[in-house]
PDB file of C-alpha atoms in Angstrom:
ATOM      1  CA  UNK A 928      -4.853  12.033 -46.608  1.00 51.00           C
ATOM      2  CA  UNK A 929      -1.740   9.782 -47.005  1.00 52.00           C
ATOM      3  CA  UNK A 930       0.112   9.264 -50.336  1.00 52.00           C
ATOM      4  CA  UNK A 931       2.044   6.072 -49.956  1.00 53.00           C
ATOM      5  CA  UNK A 932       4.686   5.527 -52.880  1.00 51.00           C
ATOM      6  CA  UNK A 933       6.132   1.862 -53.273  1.00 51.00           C
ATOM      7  CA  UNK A 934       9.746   1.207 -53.680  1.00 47.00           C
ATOM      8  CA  UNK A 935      12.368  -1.124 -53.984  1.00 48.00           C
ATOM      9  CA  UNK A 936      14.453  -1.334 -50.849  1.00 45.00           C
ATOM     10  CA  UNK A 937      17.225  -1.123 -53.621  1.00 46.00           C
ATOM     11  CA  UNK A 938      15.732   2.167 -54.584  1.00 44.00           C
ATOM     12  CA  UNK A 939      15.754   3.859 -50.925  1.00 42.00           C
ATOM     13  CA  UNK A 940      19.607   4.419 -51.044  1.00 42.00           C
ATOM     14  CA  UNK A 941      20.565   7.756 -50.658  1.00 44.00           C
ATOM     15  CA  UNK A 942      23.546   9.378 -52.883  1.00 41.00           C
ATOM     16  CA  UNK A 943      25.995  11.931 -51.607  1.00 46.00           C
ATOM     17  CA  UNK A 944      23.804  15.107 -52.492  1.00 45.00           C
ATOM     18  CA  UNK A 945      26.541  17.609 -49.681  1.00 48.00           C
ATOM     19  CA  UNK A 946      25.390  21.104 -51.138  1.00 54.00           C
ATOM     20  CA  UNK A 947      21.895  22.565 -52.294  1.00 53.00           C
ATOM     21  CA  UNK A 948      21.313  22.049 -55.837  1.00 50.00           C
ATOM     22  CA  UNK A 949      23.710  25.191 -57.335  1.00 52.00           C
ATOM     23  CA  UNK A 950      25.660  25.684 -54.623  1.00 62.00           C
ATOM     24  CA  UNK A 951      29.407  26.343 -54.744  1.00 71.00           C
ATOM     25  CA  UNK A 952      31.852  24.862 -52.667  1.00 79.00           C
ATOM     26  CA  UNK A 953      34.990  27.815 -52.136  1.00 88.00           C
ATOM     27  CA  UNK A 954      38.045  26.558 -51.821  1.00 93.00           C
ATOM     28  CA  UNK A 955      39.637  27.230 -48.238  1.00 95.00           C
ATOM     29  CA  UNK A 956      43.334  28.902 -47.766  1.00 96.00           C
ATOM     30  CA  UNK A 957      45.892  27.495 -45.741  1.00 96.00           C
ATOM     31  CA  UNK A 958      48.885  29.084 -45.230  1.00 96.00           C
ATOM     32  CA  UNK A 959      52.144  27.073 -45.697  1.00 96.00           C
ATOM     33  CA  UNK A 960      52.619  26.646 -42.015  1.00 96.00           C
ATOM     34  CA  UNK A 961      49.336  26.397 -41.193  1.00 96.00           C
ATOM     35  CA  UNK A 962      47.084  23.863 -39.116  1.00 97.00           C
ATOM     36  CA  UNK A 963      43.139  23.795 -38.681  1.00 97.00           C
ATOM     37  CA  UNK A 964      40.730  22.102 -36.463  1.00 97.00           C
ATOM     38  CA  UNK A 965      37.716  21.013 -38.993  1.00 97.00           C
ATOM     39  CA  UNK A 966      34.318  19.949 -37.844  1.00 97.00           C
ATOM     40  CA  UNK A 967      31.877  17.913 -39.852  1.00 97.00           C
ATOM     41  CA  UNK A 968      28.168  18.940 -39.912  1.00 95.00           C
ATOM     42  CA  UNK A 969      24.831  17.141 -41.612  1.00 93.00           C
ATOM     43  CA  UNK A 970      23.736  19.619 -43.703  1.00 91.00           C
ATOM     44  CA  UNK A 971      19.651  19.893 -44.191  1.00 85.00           C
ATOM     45  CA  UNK A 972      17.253  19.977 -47.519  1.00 83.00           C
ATOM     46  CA  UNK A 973      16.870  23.929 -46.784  1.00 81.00           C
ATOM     47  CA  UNK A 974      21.187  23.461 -46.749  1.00 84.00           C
ATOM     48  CA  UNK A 975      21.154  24.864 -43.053  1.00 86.00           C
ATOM     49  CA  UNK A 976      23.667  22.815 -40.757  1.00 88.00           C
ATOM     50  CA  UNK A 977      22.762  19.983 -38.312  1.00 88.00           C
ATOM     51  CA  UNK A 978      25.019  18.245 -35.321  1.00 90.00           C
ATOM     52  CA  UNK A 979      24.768  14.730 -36.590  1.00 92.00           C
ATOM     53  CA  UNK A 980      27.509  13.909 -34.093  1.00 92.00           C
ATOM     54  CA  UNK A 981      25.357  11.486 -31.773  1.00 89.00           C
ATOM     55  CA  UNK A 982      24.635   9.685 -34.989  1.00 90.00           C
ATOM     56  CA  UNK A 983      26.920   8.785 -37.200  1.00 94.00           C
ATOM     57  CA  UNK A 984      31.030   8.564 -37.319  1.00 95.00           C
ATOM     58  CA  UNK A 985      33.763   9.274 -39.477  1.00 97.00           C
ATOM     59  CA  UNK A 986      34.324   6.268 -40.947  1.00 94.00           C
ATOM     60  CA  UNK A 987      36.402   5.929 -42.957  1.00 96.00           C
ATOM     61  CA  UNK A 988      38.652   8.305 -41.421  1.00 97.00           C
ATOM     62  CA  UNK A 989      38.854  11.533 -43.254  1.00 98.00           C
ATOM     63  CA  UNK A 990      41.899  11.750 -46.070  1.00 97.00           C
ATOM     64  CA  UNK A 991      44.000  14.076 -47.842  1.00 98.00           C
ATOM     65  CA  UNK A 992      44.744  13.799 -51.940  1.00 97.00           C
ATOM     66  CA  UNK A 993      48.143  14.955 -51.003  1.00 98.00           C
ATOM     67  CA  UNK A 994      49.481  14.052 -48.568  1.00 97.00           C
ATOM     68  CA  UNK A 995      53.348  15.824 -49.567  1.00 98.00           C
ATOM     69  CA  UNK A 996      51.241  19.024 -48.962  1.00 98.00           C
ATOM     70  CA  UNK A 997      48.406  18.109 -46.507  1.00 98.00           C
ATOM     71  CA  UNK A 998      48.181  15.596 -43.767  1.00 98.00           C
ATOM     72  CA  UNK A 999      45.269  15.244 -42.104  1.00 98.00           C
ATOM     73  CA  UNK A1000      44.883  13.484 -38.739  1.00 98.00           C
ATOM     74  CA  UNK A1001      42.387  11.089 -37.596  1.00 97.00           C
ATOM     75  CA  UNK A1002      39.439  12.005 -35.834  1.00 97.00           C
ATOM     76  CA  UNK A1003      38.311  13.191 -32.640  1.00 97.00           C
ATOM     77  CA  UNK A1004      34.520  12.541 -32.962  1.00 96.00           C
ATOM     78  CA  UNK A1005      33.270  14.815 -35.102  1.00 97.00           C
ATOM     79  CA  UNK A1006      36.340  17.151 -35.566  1.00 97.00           C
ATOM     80  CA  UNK A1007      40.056  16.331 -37.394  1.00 98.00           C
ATOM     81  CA  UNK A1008      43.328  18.309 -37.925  1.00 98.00           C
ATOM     82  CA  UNK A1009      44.801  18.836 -40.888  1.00 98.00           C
ATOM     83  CA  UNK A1010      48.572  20.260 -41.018  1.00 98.00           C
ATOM     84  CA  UNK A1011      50.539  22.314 -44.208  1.00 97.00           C
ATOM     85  CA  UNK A1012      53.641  20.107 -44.610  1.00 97.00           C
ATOM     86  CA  UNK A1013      55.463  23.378 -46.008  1.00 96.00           C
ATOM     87  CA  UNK A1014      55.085  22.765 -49.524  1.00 97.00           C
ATOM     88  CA  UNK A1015      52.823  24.619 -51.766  1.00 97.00           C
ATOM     89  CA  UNK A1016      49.667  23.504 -53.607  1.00 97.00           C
ATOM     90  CA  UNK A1017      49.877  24.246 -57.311  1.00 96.00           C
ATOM     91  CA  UNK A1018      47.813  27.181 -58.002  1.00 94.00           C
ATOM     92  CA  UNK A1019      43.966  26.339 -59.455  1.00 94.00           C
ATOM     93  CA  UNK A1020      44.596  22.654 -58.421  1.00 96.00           C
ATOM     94  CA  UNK A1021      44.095  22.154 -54.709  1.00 97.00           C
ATOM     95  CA  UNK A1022      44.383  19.595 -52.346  1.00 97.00           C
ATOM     96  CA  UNK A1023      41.272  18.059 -51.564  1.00 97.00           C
ATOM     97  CA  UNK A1024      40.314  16.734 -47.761  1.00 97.00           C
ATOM     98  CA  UNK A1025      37.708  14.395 -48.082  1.00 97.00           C
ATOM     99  CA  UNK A1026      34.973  13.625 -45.304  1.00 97.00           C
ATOM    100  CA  UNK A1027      33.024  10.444 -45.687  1.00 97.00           C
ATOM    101  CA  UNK A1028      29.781   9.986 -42.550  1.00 96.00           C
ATOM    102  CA  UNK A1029      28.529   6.666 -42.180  1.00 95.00           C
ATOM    103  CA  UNK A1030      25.030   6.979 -40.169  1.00 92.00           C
ATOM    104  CA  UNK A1031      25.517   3.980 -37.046  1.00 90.00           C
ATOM    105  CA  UNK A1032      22.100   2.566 -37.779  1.00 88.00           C
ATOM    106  CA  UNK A1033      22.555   2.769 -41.625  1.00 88.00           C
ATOM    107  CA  UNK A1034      19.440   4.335 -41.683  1.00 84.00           C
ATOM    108  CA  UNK A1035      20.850   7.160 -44.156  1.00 86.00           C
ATOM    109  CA  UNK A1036      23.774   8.124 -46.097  1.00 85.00           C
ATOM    110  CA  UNK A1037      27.016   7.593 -45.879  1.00 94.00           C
ATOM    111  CA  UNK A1038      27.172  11.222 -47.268  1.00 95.00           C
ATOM    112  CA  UNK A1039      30.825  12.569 -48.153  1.00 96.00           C
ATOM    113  CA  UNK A1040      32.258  15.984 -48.607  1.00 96.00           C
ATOM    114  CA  UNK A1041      35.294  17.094 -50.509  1.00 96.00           C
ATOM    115  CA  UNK A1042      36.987  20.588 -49.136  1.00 97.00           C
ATOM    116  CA  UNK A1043      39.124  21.810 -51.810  1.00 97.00           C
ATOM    117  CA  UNK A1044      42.807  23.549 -49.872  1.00 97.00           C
ATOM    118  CA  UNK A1045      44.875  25.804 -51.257  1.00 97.00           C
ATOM    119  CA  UNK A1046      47.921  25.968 -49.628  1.00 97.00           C
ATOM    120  CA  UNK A1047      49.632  29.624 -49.643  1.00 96.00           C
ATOM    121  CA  UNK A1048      52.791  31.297 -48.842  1.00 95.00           C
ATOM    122  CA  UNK A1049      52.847  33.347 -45.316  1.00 92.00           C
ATOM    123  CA  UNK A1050      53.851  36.501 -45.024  1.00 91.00           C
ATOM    124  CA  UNK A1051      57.441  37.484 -45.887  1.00 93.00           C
ATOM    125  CA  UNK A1052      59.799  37.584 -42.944  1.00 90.00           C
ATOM    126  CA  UNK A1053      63.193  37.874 -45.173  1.00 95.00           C
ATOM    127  CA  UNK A1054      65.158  37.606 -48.237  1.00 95.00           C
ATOM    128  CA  UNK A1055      67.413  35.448 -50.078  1.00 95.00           C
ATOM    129  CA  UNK A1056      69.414  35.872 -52.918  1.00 96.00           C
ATOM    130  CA  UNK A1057      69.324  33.431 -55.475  1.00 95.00           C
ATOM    131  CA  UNK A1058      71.924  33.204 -58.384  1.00 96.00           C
ATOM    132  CA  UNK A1059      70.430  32.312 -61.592  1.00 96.00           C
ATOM    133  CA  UNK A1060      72.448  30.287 -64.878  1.00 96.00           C
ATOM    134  CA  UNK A1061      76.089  31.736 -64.663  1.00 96.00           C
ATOM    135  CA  UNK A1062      77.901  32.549 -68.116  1.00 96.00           C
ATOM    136  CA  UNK A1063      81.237  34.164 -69.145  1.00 96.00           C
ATOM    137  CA  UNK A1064      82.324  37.115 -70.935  1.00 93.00           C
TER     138      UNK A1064
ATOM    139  CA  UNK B 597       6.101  20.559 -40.788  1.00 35.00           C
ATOM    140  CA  UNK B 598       6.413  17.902 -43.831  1.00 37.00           C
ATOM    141  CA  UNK B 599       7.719  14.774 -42.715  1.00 40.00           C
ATOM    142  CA  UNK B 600       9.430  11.655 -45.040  1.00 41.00           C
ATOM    143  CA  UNK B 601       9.266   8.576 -43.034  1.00 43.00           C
ATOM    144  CA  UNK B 602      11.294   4.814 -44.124  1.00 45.00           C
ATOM    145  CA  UNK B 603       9.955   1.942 -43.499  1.00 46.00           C
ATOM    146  CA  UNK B 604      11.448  -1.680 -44.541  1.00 43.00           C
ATOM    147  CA  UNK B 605      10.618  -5.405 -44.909  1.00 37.00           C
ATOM    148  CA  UNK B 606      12.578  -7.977 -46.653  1.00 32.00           C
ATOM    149  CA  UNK B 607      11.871  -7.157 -49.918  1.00 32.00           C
ATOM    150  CA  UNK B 608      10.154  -3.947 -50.378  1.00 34.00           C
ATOM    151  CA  UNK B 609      10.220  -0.084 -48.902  1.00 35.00           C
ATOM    152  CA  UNK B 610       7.348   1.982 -48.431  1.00 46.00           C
ATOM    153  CA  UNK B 611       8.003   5.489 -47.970  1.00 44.00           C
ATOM    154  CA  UNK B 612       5.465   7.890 -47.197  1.00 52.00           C
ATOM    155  CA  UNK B 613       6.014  11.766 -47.448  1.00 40.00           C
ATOM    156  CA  UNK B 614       3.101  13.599 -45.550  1.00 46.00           C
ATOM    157  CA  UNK B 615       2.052  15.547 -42.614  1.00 52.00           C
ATOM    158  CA  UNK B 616       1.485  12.067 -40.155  1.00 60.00           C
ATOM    159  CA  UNK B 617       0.911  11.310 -37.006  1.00 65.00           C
ATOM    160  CA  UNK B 618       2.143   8.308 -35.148  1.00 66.00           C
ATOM    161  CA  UNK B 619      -1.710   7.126 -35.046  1.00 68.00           C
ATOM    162  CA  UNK B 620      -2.222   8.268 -38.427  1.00 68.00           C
ATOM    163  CA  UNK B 621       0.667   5.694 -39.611  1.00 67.00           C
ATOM    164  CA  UNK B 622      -1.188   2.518 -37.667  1.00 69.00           C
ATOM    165  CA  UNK B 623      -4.088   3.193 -39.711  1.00 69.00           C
ATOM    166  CA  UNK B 624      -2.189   3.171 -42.608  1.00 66.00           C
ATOM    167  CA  UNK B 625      -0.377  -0.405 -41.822  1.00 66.00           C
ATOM    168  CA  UNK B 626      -3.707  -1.444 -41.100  1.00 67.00           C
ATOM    169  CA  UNK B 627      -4.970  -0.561 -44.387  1.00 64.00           C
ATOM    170  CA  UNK B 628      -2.042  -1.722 -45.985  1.00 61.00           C
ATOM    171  CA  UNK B 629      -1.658  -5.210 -44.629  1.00 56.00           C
ATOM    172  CA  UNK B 630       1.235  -5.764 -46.124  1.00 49.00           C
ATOM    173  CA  UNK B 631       4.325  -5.275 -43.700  1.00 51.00           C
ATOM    174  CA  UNK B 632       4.789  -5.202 -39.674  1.00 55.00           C
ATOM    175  CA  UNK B 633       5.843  -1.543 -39.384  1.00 56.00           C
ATOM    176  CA  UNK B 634       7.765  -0.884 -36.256  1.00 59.00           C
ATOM    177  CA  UNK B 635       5.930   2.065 -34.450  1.00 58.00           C
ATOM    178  CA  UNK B 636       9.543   2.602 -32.853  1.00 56.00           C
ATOM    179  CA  UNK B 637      11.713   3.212 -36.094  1.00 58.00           C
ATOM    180  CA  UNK B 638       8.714   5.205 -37.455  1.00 58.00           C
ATOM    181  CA  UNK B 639       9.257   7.939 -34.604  1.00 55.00           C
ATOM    182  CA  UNK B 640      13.258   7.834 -34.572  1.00 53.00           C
ATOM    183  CA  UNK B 641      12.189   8.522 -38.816  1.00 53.00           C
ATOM    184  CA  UNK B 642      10.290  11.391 -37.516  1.00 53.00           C
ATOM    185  CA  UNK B 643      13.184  13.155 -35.571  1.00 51.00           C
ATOM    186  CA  UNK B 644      15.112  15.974 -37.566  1.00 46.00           C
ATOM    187  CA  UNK B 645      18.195  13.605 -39.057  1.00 48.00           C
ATOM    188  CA  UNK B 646      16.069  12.106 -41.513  1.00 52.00           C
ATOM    189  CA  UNK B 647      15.661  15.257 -43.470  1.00 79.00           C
ATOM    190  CA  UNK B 648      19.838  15.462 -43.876  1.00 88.00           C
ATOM    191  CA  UNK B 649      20.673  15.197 -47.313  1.00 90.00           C
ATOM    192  CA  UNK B 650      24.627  15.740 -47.035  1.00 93.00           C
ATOM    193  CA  UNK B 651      27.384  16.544 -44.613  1.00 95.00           C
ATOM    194  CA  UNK B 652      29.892  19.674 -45.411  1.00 95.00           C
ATOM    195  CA  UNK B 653      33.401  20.297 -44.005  1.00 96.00           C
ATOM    196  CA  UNK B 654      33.426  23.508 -41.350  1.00 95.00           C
ATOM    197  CA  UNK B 655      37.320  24.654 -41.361  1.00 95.00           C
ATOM    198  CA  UNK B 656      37.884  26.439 -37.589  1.00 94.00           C
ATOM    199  CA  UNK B 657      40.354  29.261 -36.841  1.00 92.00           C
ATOM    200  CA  UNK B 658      43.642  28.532 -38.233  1.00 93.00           C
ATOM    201  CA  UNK B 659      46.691  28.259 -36.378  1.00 93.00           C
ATOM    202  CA  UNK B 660      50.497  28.459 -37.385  1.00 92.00           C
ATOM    203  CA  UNK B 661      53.338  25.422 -36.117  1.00 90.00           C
TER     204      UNK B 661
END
């Protein structure tokens, strides 16, 4: 038996919902001189992942909030670089790379995702000496 | 396999969450009388992407410049 529900066309337009209800997005490390390859996924009700690349693009282009500390390059399809300028991110605020996927037929989303970066020192390879304030005696 | 299918006129949408077949649905724009449903967009609705509710952000191996 069929249960038919009326709405407004107005009504039918879906909000960002990225993440099951509770879910917790961890913040991904990047070291200082670090690069990564991201891919973008659809991501079900049951919060598996889905290859939604035949159907919709990146558009607009994915973006960095900072970009002294992240740039991010535009994409390839599905995937995009994103490059540590060097400089660090402030520790407990990260940069945030933000994915927006418009569907090509409009028939859902767009849907966007923020990835929150934390940009890290590497390992140590050296020292330095650094004088501090100097006084007199 | 529970199945939420879109359909759209002008003015209103109709959308219909149920276990449906394609011949299932003709009866019901038969019934309804109220829009032209387009068989077509009914069974691209059926596929898997309708059911995506968000995208995420998968970081790959990391590399060093």
């Amino acid at each position: 038996m069929a249960t038919i529900k009326l709405l407004k066309k107005s009504q039918t337009r879906r909000i960002s919902m990225p993440l099951k209800k509770g879910a917790t997005v961890t913040d991904f490390a990047l070291q200082d001189n670090g690069d990564d390859t991201c891919t973008v996924l659809g991501v079900d009700a049951a919060g598996n992942t889905v290859d939604i690349s035949a159907v919709v693009t990146l558009d607009p282009p994915p973006t960095s909030s900072d970009t002294s500390i992240i740039t991010v390059d535009p994409p390839q399809g599905m995937t995009f670089a994103m490059h540590a300028t060097g400089k660090l991110s402030t520790p407990g605020t990260p940069v945030i790379v933000t994915a927006t996927a418009t569907w090509q037929d409009g028939s859902t989303g767009p849907f966007a995702f923020d990835l929150p970066v934390d940009v890290v020192p590497g390992p140590v390879t050296g020292v330095v000496i650094q004088p501090g304030t100097p006084t007199t005696h | 396999m529970s199945t939420r299918i879109s359909l759209f006129d002008d003015v209103h949408a109709l959308r219909i969450a149920q276990e449906a077949t394609v011949a299932e649905l003709v009866r019901i724009r038969e019934a309804l009388e109220v829009v032209s449903v387009n068989i077509a967009a009914v069974a691209r609705a059926l596929s898997p992407p309708e059911d995506i509710v968000g995208i995420t952000i998968e970081p790959g191996p990391v590399t060093t410049h």
